[in-house]
Short mmCIF file of C-alpha atoms and ligand atoms in Angstrom, two decimals:
data_model
loop_
_atom_site.label_atom_id
_atom_site.label_comp_id
_atom_site.label_asym_id
_atom_site.label_seq_id
_atom_site.Cartn_x
_atom_site.Cartn_y
_atom_site.Cartn_z
CA MET A 1 -51.74 -13.97 8.85
CA LYS A 2 -50.46 -17.48 9.74
CA LEU A 3 -50.06 -19.73 6.68
CA ILE A 4 -49.71 -23.25 8.12
CA GLY A 5 -52.84 -25.24 7.08
CA LEU A 6 -53.66 -23.09 4.02
CA ASN A 7 -53.25 -24.59 0.58
CA ARG A 8 -50.91 -22.94 -1.95
CA GLU A 9 -53.66 -20.96 -3.64
CA GLU A 10 -54.96 -19.46 -0.38
CA VAL A 11 -51.26 -18.60 0.57
CA LYS A 12 -50.77 -16.87 -2.75
CA ASN A 13 -53.94 -14.84 -2.32
CA ALA A 14 -53.09 -13.88 1.26
CA LEU A 15 -49.53 -12.79 0.20
CA LYS A 16 -50.81 -10.79 -2.77
CA THR A 17 -53.40 -8.95 -0.74
CA GLY A 18 -51.03 -7.74 1.89
CA ARG A 19 -52.18 -10.08 4.68
CA VAL A 20 -48.76 -11.78 5.11
CA THR A 21 -45.77 -10.17 6.85
CA ILE A 22 -42.32 -11.48 5.96
CA ALA A 23 -39.11 -10.68 7.74
CA VAL A 24 -35.92 -11.11 5.74
CA TYR A 25 -32.75 -11.32 7.89
CA GLY A 26 -29.69 -10.03 6.00
CA MET A 27 -30.13 -7.01 3.70
CA GLY A 28 -27.19 -7.90 1.48
CA LYS A 29 -26.64 -8.83 -2.14
CA MET A 30 -29.21 -11.60 -1.81
CA GLY A 31 -31.49 -10.48 1.05
CA LEU A 32 -32.37 -6.97 -0.23
CA PRO A 33 -33.40 -8.13 -3.70
CA LEU A 34 -35.52 -10.94 -2.19
CA ALA A 35 -37.22 -8.52 0.27
CA ALA A 36 -37.93 -6.07 -2.49
CA VAL A 37 -39.44 -8.75 -4.75
CA PHE A 38 -41.62 -10.08 -1.94
CA ALA A 39 -42.87 -6.50 -1.30
CA ASP A 40 -43.44 -5.92 -4.97
CA HIS A 41 -45.78 -8.89 -5.01
CA GLY A 42 -47.86 -7.54 -2.14
CA ALA A 43 -46.28 -8.83 1.12
CA LYS A 44 -45.62 -6.55 4.01
CA VAL A 45 -41.80 -6.95 4.38
CA ILE A 46 -39.44 -6.11 7.23
CA GLY A 47 -35.74 -6.15 6.28
CA VAL A 48 -33.57 -6.91 9.26
CA ASP A 49 -29.88 -6.07 9.39
CA ILE A 50 -27.25 -5.37 12.01
CA ASN A 51 -25.72 -2.60 9.95
CA GLU A 52 -27.53 0.59 10.94
CA ARG A 53 -26.41 2.49 7.87
CA VAL A 54 -27.95 -0.20 5.65
CA VAL A 55 -31.17 0.07 7.61
CA GLU A 56 -31.29 3.83 7.41
CA ASN A 57 -30.53 3.79 3.66
CA ILE A 58 -33.39 1.34 2.98
CA ASN A 59 -35.86 3.33 5.03
CA ARG A 60 -34.98 6.36 2.86
CA GLY A 61 -35.84 4.20 -0.13
CA GLU A 62 -32.21 3.90 -1.12
CA ASN A 63 -30.59 0.71 -2.46
CA HIS A 64 -26.94 0.09 -1.42
CA ILE A 65 -26.35 -2.97 -3.63
CA LYS A 66 -25.10 -1.18 -6.73
CA GLU A 67 -24.35 -4.31 -8.69
CA GLU A 68 -28.01 -5.25 -9.03
CA PRO A 69 -29.82 -3.78 -12.13
CA GLY A 70 -33.43 -2.76 -11.34
CA LEU A 71 -33.03 -2.89 -7.53
CA ASP A 72 -32.91 0.89 -7.02
CA GLU A 73 -36.45 1.27 -8.39
CA LEU A 74 -37.85 -1.82 -6.66
CA VAL A 75 -36.62 -0.70 -3.30
CA ARG A 76 -37.68 3.00 -3.85
CA ARG A 77 -41.28 2.18 -4.85
CA ASN A 78 -41.96 -0.43 -2.18
CA VAL A 79 -40.58 1.71 0.59
CA GLU A 80 -42.63 4.62 -0.71
CA VAL A 81 -45.93 2.68 -0.61
CA GLY A 82 -44.98 1.28 2.81
CA ARG A 83 -44.67 -2.41 1.88
CA LEU A 84 -40.87 -2.52 2.61
CA ARG A 85 -39.17 -1.21 5.68
CA ALA A 86 -35.97 -2.08 7.65
CA THR A 87 -34.91 -2.42 11.24
CA THR A 88 -32.02 -3.62 13.37
CA ASP A 89 -34.50 -5.09 15.85
CA GLY A 90 -34.62 -8.73 14.87
CA ILE A 91 -36.74 -9.83 17.85
CA ARG A 92 -39.54 -7.30 17.15
CA ALA A 93 -39.44 -8.25 13.47
CA ALA A 94 -39.99 -11.91 14.42
CA LYS A 95 -42.96 -10.91 16.63
CA GLU A 96 -44.60 -9.02 13.81
CA ALA A 97 -43.81 -11.50 10.97
CA ASP A 98 -45.61 -14.67 9.89
CA VAL A 99 -42.70 -15.83 7.84
CA MET A 100 -38.98 -15.29 8.74
CA VAL A 101 -36.31 -15.85 6.05
CA ILE A 102 -32.60 -16.23 7.06
CA LEU A 103 -30.31 -14.90 4.43
CA VAL A 104 -27.12 -13.84 6.27
CA PRO A 105 -23.64 -14.91 5.30
CA THR A 106 -22.65 -18.57 5.74
CA LEU A 107 -18.89 -18.59 5.53
CA THR A 108 -15.77 -20.63 6.27
CA ASP A 109 -12.23 -19.58 7.24
CA GLU A 110 -9.24 -20.30 4.96
CA ARG A 111 -9.19 -23.88 6.19
CA GLY A 112 -12.81 -24.45 5.42
CA ASN A 113 -13.96 -24.37 9.04
CA LEU A 114 -17.57 -23.20 9.22
CA LYS A 115 -18.38 -19.64 10.52
CA LEU A 116 -22.11 -19.72 11.12
CA GLY A 117 -22.20 -17.04 13.83
CA PRO A 118 -24.63 -14.78 11.90
CA VAL A 119 -27.02 -17.66 11.41
CA TYR A 120 -27.03 -18.59 15.22
CA ASP A 121 -27.47 -14.90 16.07
CA VAL A 122 -30.53 -14.61 13.87
CA ALA A 123 -31.92 -17.93 15.17
CA GLU A 124 -31.67 -16.71 18.74
CA LYS A 125 -33.53 -13.46 17.86
CA ILE A 126 -36.27 -15.32 15.95
CA SER A 127 -36.77 -17.64 18.98
CA LYS A 128 -37.61 -14.57 21.06
CA GLY A 129 -40.37 -13.58 18.74
CA LEU A 130 -41.64 -16.88 17.41
CA GLU A 131 -45.40 -17.50 17.45
CA ARG A 132 -47.54 -20.58 16.79
CA GLY A 133 -48.18 -20.94 13.07
CA ASP A 134 -45.07 -19.03 11.98
CA ILE A 135 -42.78 -20.42 9.24
CA ILE A 136 -38.94 -20.07 9.37
CA ILE A 137 -37.13 -20.44 6.00
CA THR A 138 -33.35 -20.62 5.70
CA GLU A 139 -32.38 -19.33 2.21
CA ALA A 140 -28.67 -18.87 3.01
CA THR A 141 -26.58 -21.69 1.64
CA MET A 142 -26.30 -24.24 4.44
CA PRO A 143 -24.10 -27.23 5.12
CA PRO A 144 -26.62 -30.09 4.82
CA GLY A 145 -28.27 -30.71 8.23
CA THR A 146 -27.57 -27.17 9.52
CA THR A 147 -31.14 -25.88 9.17
CA GLU A 148 -32.50 -28.70 11.36
CA SER A 149 -29.55 -28.20 13.84
CA LEU A 150 -31.10 -24.83 14.68
CA ILE A 151 -34.40 -26.47 16.00
CA PRO A 152 -33.20 -26.45 19.68
CA ILE A 153 -32.58 -22.77 19.35
CA PHE A 154 -36.03 -22.04 17.84
CA GLU A 155 -37.65 -24.28 20.50
CA LYS A 156 -36.34 -21.98 23.20
CA SER A 157 -39.56 -20.11 22.26
CA GLY A 158 -41.52 -22.81 24.08
CA LEU A 159 -42.92 -24.03 20.76
CA LYS A 160 -42.12 -27.38 19.24
CA VAL A 161 -41.38 -27.79 15.55
CA GLY A 162 -44.77 -28.72 14.03
CA GLU A 163 -46.27 -25.85 16.00
CA PHE A 164 -44.10 -23.67 13.78
CA GLY A 165 -42.90 -24.63 10.33
CA LEU A 166 -39.29 -24.99 9.22
CA ALA A 167 -38.02 -25.04 5.56
CA HIS A 168 -34.93 -24.59 3.51
CA ALA A 169 -35.23 -22.82 0.10
CA PRO A 170 -31.73 -22.03 -1.14
CA GLU A 171 -31.04 -18.74 -2.94
CA ARG A 172 -30.08 -20.01 -6.44
CA THR A 173 -28.80 -16.78 -8.02
CA MET A 174 -25.77 -14.62 -8.45
CA THR A 175 -24.95 -10.96 -7.86
CA GLY A 176 -25.89 -9.08 -10.99
CA THR A 177 -28.87 -11.21 -11.96
CA ALA A 178 -30.66 -11.70 -8.58
CA ILE A 179 -34.01 -10.12 -9.46
CA ARG A 180 -34.23 -12.04 -12.73
CA ASP A 181 -33.28 -15.26 -10.96
CA ILE A 182 -35.55 -14.79 -7.93
CA THR A 183 -38.51 -14.14 -10.18
CA GLY A 184 -38.11 -17.06 -12.48
CA GLN A 185 -34.76 -17.94 -14.10
CA TYR A 186 -34.77 -21.31 -12.31
CA PRO A 187 -37.33 -23.29 -10.30
CA LYS A 188 -37.12 -22.76 -6.53
CA ILE A 189 -35.98 -25.81 -4.48
CA VAL A 190 -37.88 -26.31 -1.21
CA GLY A 191 -37.65 -28.84 1.60
CA ALA A 192 -39.79 -28.58 4.72
CA SER A 193 -40.34 -30.09 8.21
CA ASP A 194 -43.90 -31.33 7.38
CA GLU A 195 -46.47 -31.42 4.58
CA LYS A 196 -48.49 -28.37 5.73
CA THR A 197 -45.38 -26.26 5.89
CA LEU A 198 -44.25 -27.49 2.50
CA GLU A 199 -47.67 -26.60 0.96
CA ALA A 200 -47.53 -23.13 2.42
CA VAL A 201 -43.93 -22.51 1.33
CA ILE A 202 -44.70 -23.72 -2.18
CA GLY A 203 -47.53 -21.05 -2.24
CA ILE A 204 -45.03 -18.36 -0.99
CA TYR A 205 -42.46 -19.03 -3.83
CA GLU A 206 -44.99 -19.75 -6.54
CA THR A 207 -46.14 -16.18 -5.85
CA ILE A 208 -42.76 -14.70 -6.90
CA ASN A 209 -41.08 -17.38 -9.08
CA GLY A 210 -42.53 -17.91 -12.53
CA LYS A 211 -40.51 -21.16 -12.89
CA GLY A 212 -42.35 -22.74 -9.95
CA VAL A 213 -41.16 -24.92 -7.11
CA ILE A 214 -39.33 -28.33 -6.96
CA PRO A 215 -40.39 -29.88 -3.60
CA MET A 216 -37.72 -32.06 -1.96
CA SER A 217 -38.21 -35.03 0.29
CA SER A 218 -36.42 -33.31 3.15
CA ILE A 219 -34.85 -30.08 4.37
CA LYS A 220 -31.40 -31.72 4.13
CA ALA A 221 -31.96 -32.73 0.56
CA ALA A 222 -32.83 -29.14 -0.31
CA GLU A 223 -29.63 -27.97 1.40
CA ALA A 224 -27.56 -30.54 -0.60
CA VAL A 225 -29.01 -29.31 -3.91
CA LYS A 226 -27.46 -25.83 -3.54
CA VAL A 227 -24.20 -27.09 -2.11
CA PHE A 228 -23.77 -29.64 -4.86
CA GLU A 229 -24.44 -26.99 -7.55
CA GLY A 230 -21.44 -25.20 -6.15
CA VAL A 231 -19.27 -28.25 -5.81
CA TYR A 232 -20.03 -29.16 -9.38
CA ARG A 233 -18.77 -25.75 -10.48
CA ASP A 234 -15.63 -25.83 -8.38
CA VAL A 235 -14.66 -29.41 -9.49
CA ASN A 236 -15.37 -28.51 -13.15
CA ILE A 237 -13.32 -25.32 -12.99
CA ALA A 238 -10.47 -27.49 -11.55
CA LEU A 239 -10.85 -29.95 -14.46
CA ALA A 240 -10.58 -26.99 -16.88
CA ASN A 241 -7.52 -25.67 -15.10
CA GLU A 242 -5.83 -29.04 -15.10
CA LEU A 243 -6.44 -29.61 -18.82
CA ALA A 244 -5.34 -26.07 -19.54
CA LEU A 245 -2.00 -26.74 -17.84
CA TRP A 246 -1.67 -29.87 -20.02
CA CYS A 247 -2.47 -27.71 -23.11
CA GLU A 248 0.36 -25.32 -22.16
CA GLU A 249 2.76 -28.28 -22.01
CA HIS A 250 1.71 -29.53 -25.39
CA GLY A 251 1.52 -26.15 -27.23
CA LEU A 252 -2.26 -26.20 -27.58
CA ASP A 253 -4.76 -23.36 -27.04
CA ALA A 254 -7.08 -24.73 -24.33
CA LEU A 255 -10.00 -22.49 -25.24
CA GLU A 256 -9.88 -23.59 -28.89
CA VAL A 257 -9.98 -27.21 -27.76
CA PHE A 258 -12.64 -26.62 -25.04
CA GLN A 259 -14.95 -24.69 -27.29
CA ALA A 260 -14.90 -27.48 -29.86
CA ALA A 261 -15.34 -30.17 -27.25
CA ASN A 262 -18.26 -28.33 -25.69
CA THR A 263 -20.21 -28.67 -28.97
CA GLN A 264 -20.92 -32.18 -27.74
CA PRO A 265 -24.00 -31.84 -25.39
CA TYR A 266 -22.41 -34.03 -22.75
CA CYS A 267 -19.27 -32.02 -22.40
CA HIS A 268 -19.26 -28.72 -20.34
CA LEU A 269 -15.62 -27.76 -19.95
CA HIS A 270 -15.52 -24.64 -17.80
CA MET A 271 -13.23 -21.68 -18.12
CA PRO A 272 -9.53 -22.04 -16.95
CA GLY A 273 -8.27 -19.01 -15.03
CA ALA A 274 -6.37 -17.32 -12.18
CA GLY A 275 -8.30 -19.11 -9.47
CA VAL A 276 -11.70 -19.42 -7.77
CA GLY A 277 -12.91 -16.69 -5.46
CA GLY A 278 -16.03 -15.39 -3.81
CA HIS A 279 -18.33 -16.34 -0.88
CA CYS A 280 -19.77 -19.33 -2.79
CA ILE A 281 -17.76 -21.62 -4.96
CA PRO A 282 -14.59 -21.93 -2.94
CA VAL A 283 -16.62 -22.30 0.26
CA TYR A 284 -19.41 -24.83 -0.55
CA PRO A 285 -17.00 -27.78 -1.15
CA TRP A 286 -15.84 -27.40 2.45
CA PHE A 287 -19.43 -28.00 3.57
CA VAL A 288 -19.14 -31.48 1.99
CA ILE A 289 -15.53 -32.13 3.06
CA ASN A 290 -16.08 -31.16 6.67
CA LEU A 291 -19.21 -33.35 6.97
CA ALA A 292 -17.61 -36.43 5.46
CA LYS A 293 -16.89 -38.91 8.27
CA LYS A 294 -16.81 -42.33 6.58
CA THR A 295 -16.43 -41.17 2.90
CA ASN A 296 -13.29 -39.40 1.73
CA PRO A 297 -14.12 -36.69 -0.78
CA ARG A 298 -10.71 -36.90 -2.48
CA LEU A 299 -11.88 -35.41 -5.80
CA ILE A 300 -13.43 -32.45 -4.13
CA LYS A 301 -10.39 -31.76 -1.99
CA THR A 302 -8.07 -32.12 -4.96
CA ALA A 303 -10.12 -29.76 -7.01
CA ARG A 304 -9.89 -27.16 -4.19
CA GLU A 305 -6.02 -27.61 -4.18
CA ILE A 306 -5.81 -27.24 -7.99
CA ASN A 307 -7.94 -24.07 -8.01
CA ASP A 308 -5.94 -22.60 -5.14
CA SER A 309 -2.74 -23.24 -7.04
CA MET A 310 -3.79 -21.13 -10.04
CA PRO A 311 -2.66 -17.71 -8.70
CA HIS A 312 0.86 -19.11 -8.40
CA HIS A 313 0.66 -20.42 -11.97
CA VAL A 314 -0.34 -16.91 -13.20
CA VAL A 315 2.84 -15.53 -11.50
CA GLU A 316 4.86 -18.29 -13.29
CA LEU A 317 3.35 -17.20 -16.62
CA THR A 318 4.33 -13.60 -15.80
CA VAL A 319 7.95 -14.67 -15.12
CA LYS A 320 7.95 -16.61 -18.44
CA GLY A 321 6.54 -13.60 -20.38
CA LEU A 322 9.09 -11.18 -18.97
CA ASN A 323 11.98 -13.60 -19.38
CA ASP A 324 10.95 -14.13 -23.07
CA ALA A 325 11.19 -10.30 -23.36
CA GLY A 326 14.59 -10.33 -21.74
CA ARG A 327 13.46 -8.84 -18.45
CA PRO A 328 13.76 -10.42 -14.99
CA LEU A 329 10.67 -10.15 -12.81
CA LYS A 330 12.84 -8.45 -10.15
CA GLY A 331 12.68 -4.68 -10.72
CA SER A 332 9.91 -4.99 -13.41
CA ASN A 333 6.80 -2.81 -13.18
CA VAL A 334 3.72 -5.04 -13.10
CA LEU A 335 0.12 -3.77 -13.27
CA VAL A 336 -2.49 -6.11 -11.81
CA LEU A 337 -5.88 -5.43 -13.46
CA GLY A 338 -8.67 -6.55 -11.08
CA LEU A 339 -8.74 -6.75 -7.21
CA THR A 340 -12.28 -8.19 -6.95
CA PHE A 341 -12.79 -12.03 -7.18
CA ARG A 342 -14.73 -11.59 -10.46
CA GLY A 343 -15.91 -8.91 -12.77
CA GLY A 344 -19.01 -6.85 -11.97
CA VAL A 345 -18.95 -7.49 -8.18
CA ARG A 346 -17.15 -5.53 -5.51
CA GLU A 347 -16.28 -8.53 -3.42
CA PHE A 348 -12.81 -9.57 -2.33
CA MET A 349 -13.31 -12.96 -0.69
CA LYS A 350 -10.45 -15.24 -1.94
CA ALA A 351 -9.70 -12.92 -4.83
CA ALA A 352 -6.82 -14.17 -6.98
CA ALA A 353 -5.24 -10.77 -6.97
CA LYS A 354 -4.19 -11.03 -3.28
CA PRO A 355 -1.82 -14.00 -3.55
CA ILE A 356 -0.65 -12.87 -7.03
CA ILE A 357 0.34 -9.44 -5.74
CA GLU A 358 2.04 -10.96 -2.63
CA GLU A 359 4.14 -13.40 -4.77
CA LEU A 360 5.05 -10.80 -7.35
CA LYS A 361 6.38 -8.59 -4.55
CA GLU A 362 8.30 -11.50 -3.02
CA TRP A 363 10.04 -11.83 -6.39
CA GLY A 364 11.01 -8.15 -6.22
CA ALA A 365 8.62 -6.70 -8.76
CA ASN A 366 7.16 -3.20 -8.41
CA VAL A 367 3.40 -4.01 -8.29
CA TYR A 368 0.59 -1.63 -9.10
CA ALA A 369 -3.12 -2.36 -9.40
CA TYR A 370 -6.31 -0.94 -10.92
CA ASP A 371 -9.97 -2.08 -10.62
CA PRO A 372 -13.02 -0.07 -11.92
CA LEU A 373 -14.97 -1.01 -8.73
CA CYS A 374 -12.15 -0.21 -6.30
CA THR A 375 -10.13 2.69 -4.85
CA ARG A 376 -6.47 3.55 -4.13
CA GLU A 377 -7.16 2.46 -0.56
CA ASP A 378 -8.27 -1.03 -1.80
CA ALA A 379 -5.04 -1.39 -3.75
CA GLU A 380 -2.94 -0.32 -0.87
CA ARG A 381 -4.80 -2.87 1.32
CA PHE A 382 -3.61 -5.51 -1.11
CA GLY A 383 -0.07 -4.12 -0.91
CA ALA A 384 0.01 -2.57 -4.32
CA GLY A 385 0.29 0.96 -5.70
CA TRP A 386 -2.66 2.50 -7.55
CA LYS A 387 -2.16 3.24 -11.21
CA GLU A 388 -4.74 4.28 -13.83
CA ASP A 389 -2.38 4.45 -16.84
CA PHE A 390 0.08 2.05 -18.37
CA ARG A 391 3.17 4.27 -18.65
CA GLY A 392 6.33 2.39 -17.78
CA ILE A 393 4.55 -0.89 -17.19
CA ASP A 394 6.40 -4.08 -18.27
CA ALA A 395 3.64 -6.63 -17.72
CA ILE A 396 -0.17 -6.56 -17.20
CA VAL A 397 -1.84 -9.38 -15.26
CA ILE A 398 -5.58 -9.58 -15.56
CA THR A 399 -7.29 -11.33 -12.60
CA ALA A 400 -10.96 -10.32 -12.93
CA ASP A 401 -13.21 -10.25 -15.96
CA HIS A 402 -14.55 -6.70 -15.60
CA ARG A 403 -16.22 -5.43 -18.73
CA GLU A 404 -13.79 -2.57 -18.87
CA PHE A 405 -10.90 -5.00 -19.32
CA LYS A 406 -12.60 -6.70 -22.22
CA GLU A 407 -12.53 -3.23 -23.97
CA LEU A 408 -8.90 -2.36 -23.25
CA ASN A 409 -7.39 -0.09 -25.91
CA LEU A 410 -4.43 -2.29 -26.98
CA GLU A 411 -3.08 0.38 -29.21
CA ARG A 412 -2.84 2.72 -26.30
CA LEU A 413 -1.26 0.01 -24.15
CA ALA A 414 1.32 -0.75 -26.81
CA GLY A 415 2.24 2.96 -26.91
CA GLU A 416 2.50 3.42 -23.15
CA MET A 417 3.99 0.20 -21.87
CA ARG A 418 7.78 -0.21 -21.50
CA THR A 419 7.74 -3.93 -22.18
CA LYS A 420 4.71 -5.50 -23.89
CA VAL A 421 3.71 -8.54 -21.83
CA ILE A 422 0.02 -9.42 -21.03
CA VAL A 423 -0.94 -12.35 -18.81
CA ASP A 424 -4.70 -12.75 -19.25
CA GLY A 425 -5.94 -14.65 -16.21
CA ARG A 426 -9.55 -14.35 -17.19
CA ASN A 427 -9.34 -14.91 -21.01
CA VAL A 428 -10.90 -11.49 -21.66
CA LEU A 429 -8.72 -10.40 -24.57
CA ASP A 430 -8.35 -11.64 -28.21
CA PRO A 431 -4.91 -13.41 -28.43
CA GLU A 432 -4.48 -12.71 -32.15
CA LYS A 433 -5.29 -9.00 -31.69
CA ALA A 434 -2.86 -8.71 -28.80
CA ARG A 435 -0.06 -10.37 -30.74
CA LYS A 436 -0.81 -8.10 -33.72
CA TYR A 437 0.08 -5.16 -31.58
CA GLY A 438 3.36 -6.87 -30.65
CA PHE A 439 2.39 -8.20 -27.16
CA ARG A 440 3.72 -11.37 -25.69
CA TYR A 441 0.24 -12.72 -24.72
CA LEU A 442 0.00 -15.61 -22.26
CA LYS A 443 -3.04 -17.01 -20.57
CA VAL A 444 -3.88 -20.10 -18.51
CA GLY A 445 -4.07 -22.72 -21.26
CA ASN A 446 -1.80 -20.95 -23.72
CA ALA A 447 1.69 -19.97 -22.78
CA GLY A 448 2.42 -18.28 -26.10
N1 NAD B 501 -23.68 -13.35 -3.39
C1 NAD B 501 -24.10 -14.33 -4.16
O1 NAD B 501 -23.93 -14.36 -5.40
C2 NAD B 501 -24.89 -15.45 -3.59
C3 NAD B 501 -25.64 -16.23 -4.36
C4 NAD B 501 -26.42 -17.19 -3.75
C5 NAD B 501 -26.42 -17.49 -2.42
N2 NAD B 501 -25.67 -16.72 -1.64
C6 NAD B 501 -25.73 -16.98 -0.20
O2 NAD B 501 -26.55 -15.94 0.33
C7 NAD B 501 -26.16 -15.72 1.71
C8 NAD B 501 -25.97 -14.21 1.91
O3 NAD B 501 -24.97 -13.83 1.01
P1 NAD B 501 -24.90 -12.31 0.52
O4 NAD B 501 -24.06 -12.36 -0.72
O5 NAD B 501 -26.26 -11.67 0.49
O6 NAD B 501 -24.01 -11.59 1.71
P2 NAD B 501 -23.71 -10.05 1.92
O7 NAD B 501 -22.46 -10.00 2.63
O8 NAD B 501 -23.88 -9.32 0.64
O9 NAD B 501 -24.87 -9.56 2.86
C9 NAD B 501 -25.03 -10.07 4.17
C10 NAD B 501 -25.82 -9.04 4.99
O10 NAD B 501 -26.20 -9.65 6.22
C11 NAD B 501 -25.95 -8.77 7.26
N3 NAD B 501 -25.77 -9.50 8.46
C12 NAD B 501 -24.63 -10.10 8.92
N4 NAD B 501 -24.85 -10.68 10.13
C13 NAD B 501 -26.18 -10.38 10.46
C14 NAD B 501 -26.97 -10.74 11.56
N5 NAD B 501 -26.53 -11.46 12.60
N6 NAD B 501 -28.25 -10.35 11.54
C15 NAD B 501 -28.76 -9.56 10.55
N7 NAD B 501 -28.00 -9.26 9.41
C16 NAD B 501 -26.77 -9.68 9.42
C17 NAD B 501 -24.81 -7.90 6.83
O11 NAD B 501 -24.77 -6.65 7.51
C18 NAD B 501 -25.09 -7.81 5.31
O12 NAD B 501 -25.82 -6.66 5.04
C19 NAD B 501 -24.84 -16.52 1.92
O13 NAD B 501 -25.23 -17.76 2.45
C20 NAD B 501 -24.42 -16.92 0.45
O14 NAD B 501 -23.76 -18.14 0.41
C21 NAD B 501 -24.86 -15.68 -2.16
C1 UD9 B 502 -26.42 -18.97 -5.97
C2 UD9 B 502 -24.98 -18.76 -5.91
O1 UD9 B 502 -24.33 -19.07 -4.95
N1 UD9 B 502 -24.47 -18.34 -7.06
C3 UD9 B 502 -23.09 -18.49 -7.26
C4 UD9 B 502 -22.58 -17.38 -8.08
O2 UD9 B 502 -21.19 -17.58 -8.01
P1 UD9 B 502 -20.19 -16.42 -8.00
O3 UD9 B 502 -20.89 -15.11 -7.92
O4 UD9 B 502 -19.15 -16.72 -6.93
O5 UD9 B 502 -19.55 -16.45 -9.45
P2 UD9 B 502 -18.95 -17.63 -10.28
O6 UD9 B 502 -19.21 -17.28 -11.72
O7 UD9 B 502 -19.34 -18.92 -9.76
O8 UD9 B 502 -17.30 -17.40 -10.06
C5 UD9 B 502 -16.68 -17.87 -8.93
C6 UD9 B 502 -15.13 -17.80 -9.21
O9 UD9 B 502 -14.77 -18.84 -10.18
C7 UD9 B 502 -14.06 -18.25 -11.29
N2 UD9 B 502 -14.57 -19.00 -12.44
C8 UD9 B 502 -15.85 -19.11 -12.77
C9 UD9 B 502 -16.26 -19.85 -13.80
C10 UD9 B 502 -15.34 -20.58 -14.65
O10 UD9 B 502 -15.62 -21.25 -15.59
N3 UD9 B 502 -13.99 -20.43 -14.27
C11 UD9 B 502 -13.55 -19.70 -13.16
O11 UD9 B 502 -12.44 -19.62 -12.88
C12 UD9 B 502 -14.54 -16.81 -11.25
O12 UD9 B 502 -13.53 -15.94 -11.85
C13 UD9 B 502 -14.68 -16.50 -9.75
O13 UD9 B 502 -13.38 -16.21 -9.23
O14 UD9 B 502 -22.97 -17.54 -9.45
C14 UD9 B 502 -22.65 -18.76 -10.06
C15 UD9 B 502 -23.16 -18.71 -11.50
O15 UD9 B 502 -22.27 -17.93 -12.23
C16 UD9 B 502 -23.31 -19.86 -9.29
O16 UD9 B 502 -22.96 -21.06 -9.89
C17 UD9 B 502 -22.84 -19.79 -7.88
O17 UD9 B 502 -23.55 -20.86 -7.16
#
């Protein structure tokens, strides 16, 4: 059922009664939860992915996103009742769907150059199945202006924008809380090509999001909201890192000072640490930097440099800790705890562990690694040995805040390690407790 021209209440009713078909392109950490939530609210949903194994799993009612609580059941029951199915045929999905949601990766390379290939691929497929009255929504985080830059591709269908609707509704969630966030942790941001499309898209998201919708004046404004959220986070993490380095110089504990400062409602000092990884936070600033022609985003560029320098600082802390214990880094056995970019997610994009392992090896250390979400092969891919105990280890370097690391048995570590040095790159351990067991405990913002 085409939705353009309906008011939001009519759209909600149509969606809930199974008269709306939604195709979601990208069955990943964001796309599959969204598809399952739409299906659970009554829509007929087609999940589209280029990965045949992903498609086969979903059609068997199996969820492959293991970091998402509740998603197994949501996928199983909606596949079982026939509301959710998956395909690799993106063109056919567009022909059958009334609404097409683009939620494939939007990435950059190490230098921040955009890699929007998956978005263009999906746009081309949608253009071959687009029908009058259809609505296309980009949910993937987009450099502002990108959604509208796809219009020439969509108009290859022979339709003009206006005959189909275009909107941007950024996915404001994170792996591990996607279902909670999609269904109402935050209001949904929506910008659209025209009033009728905006009205329909508000109806679509009010159906699934209990916090409602914030309509924006344009598609580009909606794109900027999500990107700015990420830039805010990256710049504030850089501020925390810079102040933490100052605290080290002045013998202060950064977290003690930050926690006290943050009791003031206007102060939100973030967590200093081993660096900023993932598909999101280190990427979104480049969307702003690359699009700046007359302005010069100096602060945003400097923040990126500060955050990218933190893995090296963690290596410096490791050298200091070992030296204080009378051991050179060269020849020491160092165990890196964490290969993923953050705890709870098996994702390696710009993980701090990679440069840390490389630099430790350059200095002649024997480097091992362990991560509860990873395998021996992952460690070897990073250039480290795999080690699940602490015997003979001189220094432990924590680079991801996995729950397991917060619960480390310090008594066992003290008994097994050869030299007792801990560099806590994610502030997961209690400094006093570590020092009580005789560890030299260092972290970003407190060099012991
Ligand atoms: N992961 C997060 O916490 C998070 C949070 C908010 C927003 N986002 C944004 O959501 C978007 C998707 O991120 P994600 O974490 O779900 O990625 P992901 O890597 O987990 O999943 C992407 C999926 O898209 C599929 N895919 C790739 N190219 C395709 C194509 N041409 N056609 C169809 N499917 C294709 C892949 O096979 C994969 O299954 C990105 O723009 C990201 O910035 C991510
Ligand atoms: C919708 C979307 O895109 N969602 C994103 C998702 O982001 P994400 O999954 O990438 O996770 P983040 O928590 O942002 O971590 C990124 C890296 O920064 C390090 N870090 C973090 C905080 C800090 O104070 N100091 C740090 O050093 C951390 O170790 C890691 O390496 O969720 C965030 C809400 O959590 C959102 O804001 C963010 O938009």
